[in-house]
Coordinates of C-alpha atoms (C1' of nucleotides) in Angstrom, one line a residue:
Chain A
M12 CA 139.9 -43.4 211.2
V13 CA 141.7 -40.3 212.3
G14 CA 138.9 -38.0 211.3
D15 CA 136.8 -39.5 214.1
V16 CA 138.8 -37.6 216.7
F17 CA 140.3 -34.8 214.7
A18 CA 137.3 -33.4 213.0
A19 CA 137.6 -30.3 210.9
D20 CA 135.9 -28.3 213.5
C21 CA 138.6 -29.3 216.0
R22 CA 136.1 -29.8 218.7
A23 CA 137.4 -33.2 219.6
R24 CA 140.8 -31.8 220.4
I25 CA 139.2 -30.7 223.7
A26 CA 140.4 -34.0 225.2
F27 CA 144.0 -32.8 224.9
E28 CA 143.3 -29.2 225.7
V29 CA 141.5 -29.8 229.0
L30 CA 144.4 -31.6 230.6
A31 CA 147.3 -29.8 228.8
N32 CA 148.9 -28.6 232.0
R33 CA 150.8 -29.9 234.9
W34 CA 148.2 -30.6 237.6
D35 CA 144.7 -31.0 236.3
S36 CA 145.0 -34.6 235.4
V37 CA 146.6 -35.3 238.8
V38 CA 143.6 -33.7 240.5
V39 CA 141.1 -35.6 238.5
F40 CA 143.0 -38.8 239.2
I41 CA 143.0 -38.5 243.0
L42 CA 139.4 -37.4 243.1
G43 CA 138.6 -40.5 241.1
E44 CA 140.6 -42.7 243.5
S45 CA 139.6 -41.1 246.8
G46 CA 136.2 -39.6 246.1
P47 CA 135.2 -36.1 247.2
M48 CA 138.0 -34.3 249.0
R49 CA 138.7 -31.1 250.8
P50 CA 141.5 -28.9 249.5
R51 CA 143.5 -29.5 252.6
A52 CA 143.4 -33.2 252.0
M53 CA 144.4 -32.8 248.4
L54 CA 147.4 -30.7 249.3
D55 CA 148.6 -33.4 251.7
R56 CA 147.8 -36.1 249.1
I57 CA 149.6 -34.3 246.3
G58 CA 153.2 -33.3 247.1
G59 CA 154.8 -30.2 245.6
I60 CA 151.7 -28.1 244.9
S61 CA 150.9 -24.9 246.6
P62 CA 147.4 -24.0 247.8
K63 CA 147.2 -21.3 245.2
V64 CA 148.1 -23.5 242.3
L65 CA 145.7 -26.2 243.5
N66 CA 143.0 -23.7 243.6
Q67 CA 143.8 -22.6 240.1
A68 CA 143.6 -26.1 238.9
L69 CA 140.3 -26.7 240.6
R70 CA 138.8 -23.5 239.1
R71 CA 140.0 -24.6 235.6
L72 CA 138.5 -28.0 236.1
E73 CA 135.3 -26.5 237.3
Y74 CA 135.2 -24.2 234.3
N75 CA 135.5 -27.1 232.0
G76 CA 132.8 -29.0 233.8
L77 CA 134.9 -31.8 235.2
V78 CA 134.7 -30.9 238.8
R79 CA 132.0 -29.7 241.1
R80 CA 132.4 -27.6 244.2
H81 CA 130.4 -28.1 247.4
R82 CA 130.1 -25.5 250.0
Y83 CA 128.9 -26.2 253.5
A84 CA 127.6 -23.3 255.6
E85 CA 129.7 -23.9 258.7
A86 CA 131.7 -21.8 261.0
P87 CA 135.1 -23.0 259.9
P88 CA 134.7 -22.8 256.2
R89 CA 134.2 -26.3 254.8
V90 CA 134.4 -27.2 251.1
D91 CA 134.9 -30.2 249.0
Y92 CA 135.3 -31.1 245.4
S93 CA 133.9 -34.0 243.5
L94 CA 134.0 -35.2 239.9
T95 CA 131.1 -34.5 237.5
E96 CA 129.9 -37.2 235.2
A97 CA 132.3 -35.9 232.5
G98 CA 135.1 -35.9 235.1
T99 CA 134.3 -39.4 236.3
A100 CA 134.3 -40.7 232.7
L101 CA 137.8 -39.3 232.4
I102 CA 139.4 -41.4 235.2
G103 CA 139.5 -44.4 232.9
P104 CA 141.7 -42.9 230.3
I105 CA 143.8 -41.2 233.0
R106 CA 144.4 -44.5 234.9
A107 CA 145.4 -46.0 231.6
M108 CA 148.1 -43.2 231.4
G109 CA 149.1 -44.1 235.0
A110 CA 149.5 -47.7 234.0
W111 CA 151.6 -46.7 231.1
A112 CA 153.8 -44.7 233.4
A113 CA 154.3 -47.7 235.7
V114 CA 155.7 -49.6 232.7
Y115 CA 157.5 -46.9 230.8
G116 CA 158.4 -44.3 233.4
D117 CA 161.9 -45.6 233.7
A118 CA 162.3 -45.6 230.0
V119 CA 161.4 -41.9 229.9
V120 CA 163.9 -41.1 232.6
S121 CA 166.6 -43.1 230.8
A122 CA 165.9 -41.3 227.6
R123 CA 166.2 -38.0 229.3
D124 CA 169.4 -38.9 231.0
R125 CA 170.8 -40.2 227.7
A126 CA 169.8 -37.0 225.9
D127 CA 171.3 -34.8 228.6
G128 CA 174.5 -36.8 228.6
L129 CA 175.2 -35.9 225.0
Chain E
M20 CA 145.5 -48.1 245.5
V21 CA 146.6 -44.6 244.8
G22 CA 150.2 -45.2 245.8
D23 CA 150.7 -47.4 242.8
V24 CA 150.7 -44.4 240.6
F25 CA 151.7 -41.6 243.0
A26 CA 154.7 -43.1 244.7
A27 CA 156.6 -41.1 247.1
D28 CA 159.4 -40.5 244.6
C29 CA 156.9 -39.0 242.2
R30 CA 158.4 -40.9 239.3
A31 CA 155.1 -42.2 238.2
R32 CA 153.8 -38.7 237.6
I33 CA 155.8 -38.8 234.4
A34 CA 152.7 -39.9 232.6
F35 CA 151.1 -36.5 233.3
E36 CA 154.3 -34.5 232.8
V37 CA 155.1 -35.9 229.4
L38 CA 151.9 -34.8 227.7
A39 CA 151.3 -31.7 229.8
N40 CA 151.2 -29.3 226.9
R41 CA 149.1 -28.5 223.9
W42 CA 150.5 -30.5 221.1
D43 CA 152.6 -33.5 222.2
S44 CA 149.6 -35.8 222.6
V45 CA 148.3 -34.7 219.2
V46 CA 151.5 -35.6 217.6
V47 CA 151.7 -39.0 219.2
F48 CA 148.1 -39.6 218.3
I49 CA 148.6 -39.0 214.6
L50 CA 151.9 -40.9 214.4
G51 CA 150.0 -43.8 216.0
E52 CA 147.2 -43.5 213.4
S53 CA 149.2 -42.8 210.3
G54 CA 152.6 -44.4 211.0
P55 CA 155.9 -42.7 210.3
M56 CA 155.4 -39.2 208.9
R57 CA 157.4 -36.3 207.5
P58 CA 157.0 -32.9 209.2
R59 CA 155.4 -31.5 206.1
A60 CA 152.7 -34.1 206.2
M61 CA 152.1 -33.6 209.9
L62 CA 151.7 -29.9 209.4
D63 CA 149.0 -30.6 206.8
R64 CA 147.4 -33.2 209.0
I65 CA 147.3 -31.0 212.1
G66 CA 145.7 -27.6 211.5
G67 CA 146.7 -24.5 213.4
I68 CA 150.3 -25.4 214.3
S69 CA 153.3 -23.7 212.9
P70 CA 156.5 -25.5 211.7
K71 CA 158.4 -24.1 214.6
V72 CA 156.0 -25.3 217.3
L73 CA 155.7 -28.7 215.7
N74 CA 159.5 -29.0 215.7
Q75 CA 159.5 -28.0 219.4
A76 CA 157.0 -30.7 220.1
L77 CA 158.9 -33.3 218.2
R78 CA 162.1 -32.4 220.1
R79 CA 160.4 -32.7 223.4
L80 CA 159.0 -36.1 222.4
E81 CA 162.4 -37.2 221.2
Y82 CA 163.9 -36.0 224.5
N83 CA 161.4 -38.1 226.4
G84 CA 162.0 -41.1 224.3
L85 CA 158.5 -41.3 222.7
V86 CA 159.5 -40.4 219.2
R87 CA 162.4 -41.4 217.0
R88 CA 163.9 -39.3 214.2
H89 CA 165.0 -40.8 210.8
R90 CA 167.2 -38.8 208.5
Y91 CA 167.7 -39.8 204.9
A92 CA 170.8 -38.6 203.2
E93 CA 169.2 -37.2 200.1
A94 CA 169.5 -34.0 198.1
P95 CA 166.3 -32.4 199.2
P96 CA 166.5 -33.0 203.0
R97 CA 164.2 -35.8 203.9
V98 CA 163.2 -36.8 207.4
D99 CA 160.5 -38.7 209.2
Y100 CA 159.4 -39.4 212.7
S101 CA 158.1 -42.6 214.2
L102 CA 157.0 -43.8 217.6
T103 CA 159.3 -45.7 219.9
E104 CA 158.0 -48.6 221.9
A105 CA 157.1 -46.3 224.7
G106 CA 155.4 -43.9 222.3
T107 CA 153.5 -46.7 220.7
A108 CA 152.3 -48.0 224.1
L109 CA 150.9 -44.5 224.7
I110 CA 148.5 -44.4 221.8
G111 CA 146.1 -46.7 223.7
P112 CA 145.5 -44.3 226.6
I113 CA 145.5 -41.4 224.1
R114 CA 142.8 -42.9 222.0
A115 CA 140.8 -43.5 225.2
M116 CA 141.1 -39.8 225.7
G117 CA 139.9 -39.2 222.2
A118 CA 136.9 -41.4 222.7
W119 CA 136.1 -39.5 225.9
A120 CA 136.2 -36.3 223.9
A121 CA 133.8 -37.7 221.4
V122 CA 131.3 -38.3 224.2
Y123 CA 131.9 -35.3 226.5
G124 CA 133.4 -32.7 224.2
D125 CA 130.1 -31.0 223.9
A126 CA 129.6 -31.1 227.7
V127 CA 132.9 -29.2 228.1
V128 CA 131.9 -26.6 225.6
S129 CA 128.6 -26.2 227.3
A130 CA 130.2 -25.9 230.8
R131 CA 132.5 -23.2 229.5
D132 CA 129.7 -21.2 227.9
R133 CA 127.7 -21.5 231.0
A134 CA 130.6 -20.3 233.1
D135 CA 131.3 -17.4 230.7
G136 CA 127.6 -16.4 230.7
L137 CA 127.6 -15.7 234.4
Chain U
dC9 C1' 161.9 -29.3 202.9
dT10 C1' 163.9 -28.9 207.5
dG11 C1' 165.2 -26.6 211.1
dT12 C1' 166.8 -22.6 213.6
dA13 C1' 166.7 -17.7 215.4
dT14 C1' 164.2 -13.8 216.9
dC15 C1' 160.6 -11.2 219.1
dC16 C1' 156.4 -10.8 221.7
dC17 C1' 152.6 -12.4 224.2
dT18 C1' 150.1 -15.3 227.3
dT19 C1' 149.8 -18.5 230.8
dA20 C1' 151.2 -21.7 234.3
dC21 C1' 153.8 -22.0 238.2
dG22 C1' 156.0 -20.9 242.7
dA23 C1' 156.5 -18.4 247.1
dT24 C1' 154.7 -15.3 250.2
dA25 C1' 151.5 -12.6 252.6
dC26 C1' 147.0 -11.5 253.6
dT27 C1' 141.5 -11.5 254.0
dG28 C1' 137.0 -14.0 255.1
Chain G
dC8 C1' 140.6 -23.7 256.4
dA9 C1' 139.6 -21.6 252.1
dG10 C1' 140.7 -18.3 248.9
dT11 C1' 142.7 -14.1 247.0
dA12 C1' 146.4 -10.6 245.9
dT13 C1' 150.9 -9.7 244.4
dC14 C1' 155.2 -10.4 242.8
dG15 C1' 158.5 -12.8 239.9
dT16 C1' 160.1 -16.7 236.9
dA17 C1' 159.9 -20.0 233.3
dA18 C1' 158.1 -22.2 229.4
dG19 C1' 154.9 -22.7 225.6
dG20 C1' 152.9 -20.8 221.8
dG21 C1' 152.4 -17.8 217.5
dA22 C1' 154.4 -15.2 213.5
dT23 C1' 158.0 -14.2 210.8
dA24 C1' 162.3 -14.4 208.6
dC25 C1' 166.3 -16.9 207.6
dA26 C1' 169.9 -20.9 207.1
dG27 C1' 171.3 -25.8 205.9

DNA sequence: CTGTATCCCTTACGATACTG
DNA sequence: CAGTATCGTAAGGGATACAG
């Protein structure tokens, strides 16, 4: 039943709000794959994202309770981020999306090209 | 392995690009649940979305090859939208996200309240 | 009923430079 | 290295009015 997810109070729509941007799902994904990571490593891992934007994504994820920040009191500032329980539970659905992309990614590109060609 | 999804050519990131906005995943979801629908019905089904924004979402989805538009040559304009094969294949992952929200939605709200309270 | 056209607002994004 | 500040751009969203 649809109501299960789209209750009148709209609370269940949070699933689609939380990741409704370009990078958050990517960050959750790599944290799920690689475990706790430092921002520098994430920047290397993800191509095409600036330090500032990555930080924005991490703050959003932290705000939503999907990511946790660890600060180590060391001379060169050291920090890493890890998934919370809620964040960890999300990597299943996200990997399912990744699997979908592996199958239908080309179809999407083709559809775009076709639409642009008109 | 991570590379499976995040190849160097970044093509696999399409999974996260395609639904990186507020409404597209919602539209795919309800089309998957209810089958082909007319815009009017979708507006009623989804609360808090204007006709214009719904149309924008539908055009994006059509552009990405997830949704197909059917036009019936009738006096009062009649139209409905249905999922393509790629779109249909996406409802599984999306429902998984919905299931996640059913479990962790409250946790997200709590995390936000806690963050706002500081 | 469908879809488009404005207008305005908000937010993400991107590049750069700078502080702790 | 981590994070912030600032600037500018682009796109989505919301409301309304209007056209096919």
